């Protein structure tokens, strides 16, 4: 008898907990704001081969969308999804890279005026490479099939400015935390400076 009563109480508690979670999620979504962005990337690949360090730069573009969910007061979190395309045609190379990235940016908003606000943000980004190849050779050299890992973790931060709750200008920097190269005695990490403009819904 006591066991059946405990099961009924436990089932009722779980239902209430689920209802509370759904209510909280609905409240967060009701106060959430979606944005879409287009931007410019400047990647810096830092390498170390047998103890010798070097770096190289290459440019690119990105498109992304995020949902800014209010946590409390001026503190929010903005999970997102984006697509980046980078290229390098220097020194005879024809390098192309395409990837998906998932940022999770915790941000704090500072109202400046009725039409302007500033937010500082920081958080991790998960990157998954879709394509990385040099087409200057025949056949093209595929880095993911030979040298590089597809999955990497980055940590970044920056500042964005919202104008009339309609437009957003965003600037930030991301540091690569994981080694992108699979070969022993070689370390490659990618840092990224980016600037984007966006529209708020």
XYZ file of C-alpha atoms in Angstrom:
201
model
C 0.000 0.000 0.000
C 2.785 2.411 0.946
C 4.680 1.548 -2.251
C 1.649 2.360 -4.440
C 1.117 5.621 -2.567
C 4.797 6.532 -3.071
C 4.545 5.800 -6.801
C 1.433 7.991 -7.115
C 3.153 10.842 -5.229
C 6.300 10.463 -7.330
C 4.272 10.480 -10.557
C 2.379 13.593 -9.433
C 5.656 15.324 -8.507
C 7.199 14.524 -11.897
C 4.136 15.897 -13.687
C 4.341 19.126 -11.689
C 8.071 19.386 -12.340
C 7.547 18.890 -16.080
C 4.753 21.480 -16.088
C 7.004 23.932 -14.250
C 9.828 23.366 -16.744
C 7.484 23.916 -19.702
C 6.093 27.073 -18.067
C 9.584 28.467 -17.446
C 10.685 27.644 -21.008
C 7.558 29.273 -22.436
C 8.174 32.395 -20.331
C 11.782 32.572 -21.558
C 10.731 32.131 -25.203
C 8.058 34.808 -24.806
C 10.798 37.261 -23.802
C 13.341 35.964 -26.331
C 14.568 37.935 -29.319
C 15.776 36.383 -32.546
C 18.464 37.939 -34.723
C 20.131 37.099 -38.033
C 23.631 38.324 -38.929
C 26.020 38.541 -41.854
C 29.669 39.251 -41.261
C 33.361 39.238 -42.130
C 35.960 36.872 -40.618
C 39.713 37.184 -40.224
C 41.150 33.813 -39.203
C 44.596 33.362 -37.700
C 45.942 29.812 -37.736
C 48.672 29.336 -35.145
C 50.869 26.297 -35.730
C 53.726 24.582 -33.932
C 55.715 21.934 -35.796
C 58.529 20.210 -33.905
C 58.625 23.156 -31.510
C 58.795 25.828 -34.243
C 55.888 28.312 -34.135
C 54.284 30.053 -37.114
C 51.004 31.733 -38.020
C 48.998 32.539 -41.146
C 45.910 34.654 -41.857
C 42.985 34.073 -44.187
C 39.627 35.790 -44.635
C 36.040 34.677 -44.887
C 32.365 35.382 -44.394
C 29.664 34.113 -42.073
C 25.889 33.956 -41.712
C 24.234 33.131 -38.402
C 21.061 33.298 -36.352
C 20.555 33.245 -32.601
C 17.838 33.414 -29.957
C 18.567 35.698 -26.997
C 16.841 34.239 -23.925
C 16.523 36.403 -20.824
C 17.775 34.718 -17.645
C 17.328 37.487 -15.095
C 17.368 41.280 -15.259
C 19.898 42.389 -17.874
C 21.543 38.926 -18.089
C 20.667 36.700 -21.067
C 22.025 33.751 -23.026
C 22.053 33.552 -26.823
C 22.437 30.064 -28.342
C 22.844 30.175 -32.104
C 23.726 28.392 -35.316
C 25.927 29.687 -38.114
C 27.738 28.837 -41.334
C 31.218 30.142 -42.169
C 33.187 30.128 -45.417
C 36.899 30.982 -45.481
C 39.480 31.063 -48.263
C 43.156 31.704 -48.950
C 44.610 32.267 -52.419
C 48.069 33.426 -51.337
C 51.341 31.782 -52.409
C 49.645 29.822 -55.197
C 47.232 28.056 -52.846
C 43.487 27.773 -53.454
C 42.318 26.914 -49.958
C 38.621 26.696 -49.085
C 36.971 25.903 -45.766
C 33.287 25.527 -44.913
C 31.923 24.820 -41.446
C 29.040 24.992 -39.008
C 29.390 26.711 -35.641
C 27.200 26.743 -32.537
C 27.884 29.681 -30.190
C 26.446 29.945 -26.682
C 26.954 33.569 -25.680
C 26.130 34.802 -22.188
C 25.496 38.540 -22.410
C 24.791 41.534 -20.200
C 22.907 44.556 -21.526
C 23.624 48.217 -20.727
C 20.928 50.668 -21.940
C 22.472 53.869 -23.290
C 19.332 55.645 -24.495
C 15.842 54.811 -25.727
C 17.291 54.005 -29.141
C 20.653 52.487 -28.206
C 21.991 49.724 -25.969
C 25.344 47.975 -25.555
C 25.903 44.349 -24.552
C 29.086 42.549 -23.566
C 29.166 38.810 -24.167
C 31.333 35.730 -23.710
C 30.936 32.001 -24.151
C 32.012 28.812 -25.906
C 31.557 27.918 -29.569
C 31.480 24.413 -31.034
C 32.799 24.234 -34.602
C 32.249 21.364 -37.049
C 34.112 21.396 -40.350
C 32.212 20.410 -43.492
C 34.966 21.024 -46.042
C 38.662 21.907 -45.923
C 40.658 21.491 -49.113
C 43.278 22.954 -51.414
C 42.160 22.878 -55.060
C 45.516 24.050 -56.459
C 46.549 20.393 -56.743
C 45.065 17.646 -58.908
C 43.344 15.898 -57.292
C 42.392 18.448 -54.604
C 43.964 17.870 -51.194
C 41.339 17.189 -48.528
C 42.614 18.177 -45.075
C 39.882 16.369 -43.146
C 40.792 13.106 -44.849
C 44.470 13.551 -43.989
C 45.540 16.109 -41.389
C 42.731 17.931 -39.609
C 39.983 17.161 -37.123
C 36.471 18.299 -37.970
C 35.345 19.080 -34.425
C 36.885 21.863 -32.345
C 36.070 24.043 -29.340
C 36.551 27.799 -29.119
C 36.080 30.436 -26.430
C 35.188 33.980 -27.356
C 33.778 37.295 -26.329
C 33.029 40.771 -27.560
C 30.555 43.606 -27.759
C 27.371 44.302 -29.682
C 25.308 47.443 -30.143
C 21.534 47.372 -30.722
C 20.029 50.323 -32.583
C 16.299 51.019 -32.088
C 15.837 47.322 -31.207
C 15.985 46.658 -34.944
C 19.642 46.532 -36.035
C 22.711 45.026 -34.392
C 26.427 45.674 -34.959
C 28.620 42.993 -33.398
C 32.371 42.570 -32.976
C 34.241 39.783 -31.232
C 37.212 37.465 -31.026
C 37.414 33.689 -30.560
C 40.375 31.646 -29.315
C 40.821 28.042 -30.409
C 41.113 25.739 -27.398
C 41.661 22.386 -29.093
C 44.322 21.063 -31.452
C 42.890 20.804 -34.985
C 45.690 18.600 -36.315
C 45.776 14.791 -36.044
C 49.492 14.388 -36.797
C 51.914 13.795 -33.916
C 54.232 16.678 -33.002
C 52.009 19.209 -34.849
C 49.676 21.647 -33.075
C 47.212 23.870 -34.925
C 44.727 26.222 -33.297
C 42.511 28.713 -35.068
C 41.680 32.171 -33.680
C 39.098 34.395 -35.313
C 38.291 38.116 -35.348
C 34.811 38.886 -36.686
C 32.502 41.805 -37.408
C 28.842 41.460 -38.342
C 25.656 43.412 -38.886
C 22.276 41.954 -38.057
C 18.523 42.401 -37.984
C 16.395 41.837 -34.860
C 12.937 40.272 -34.977
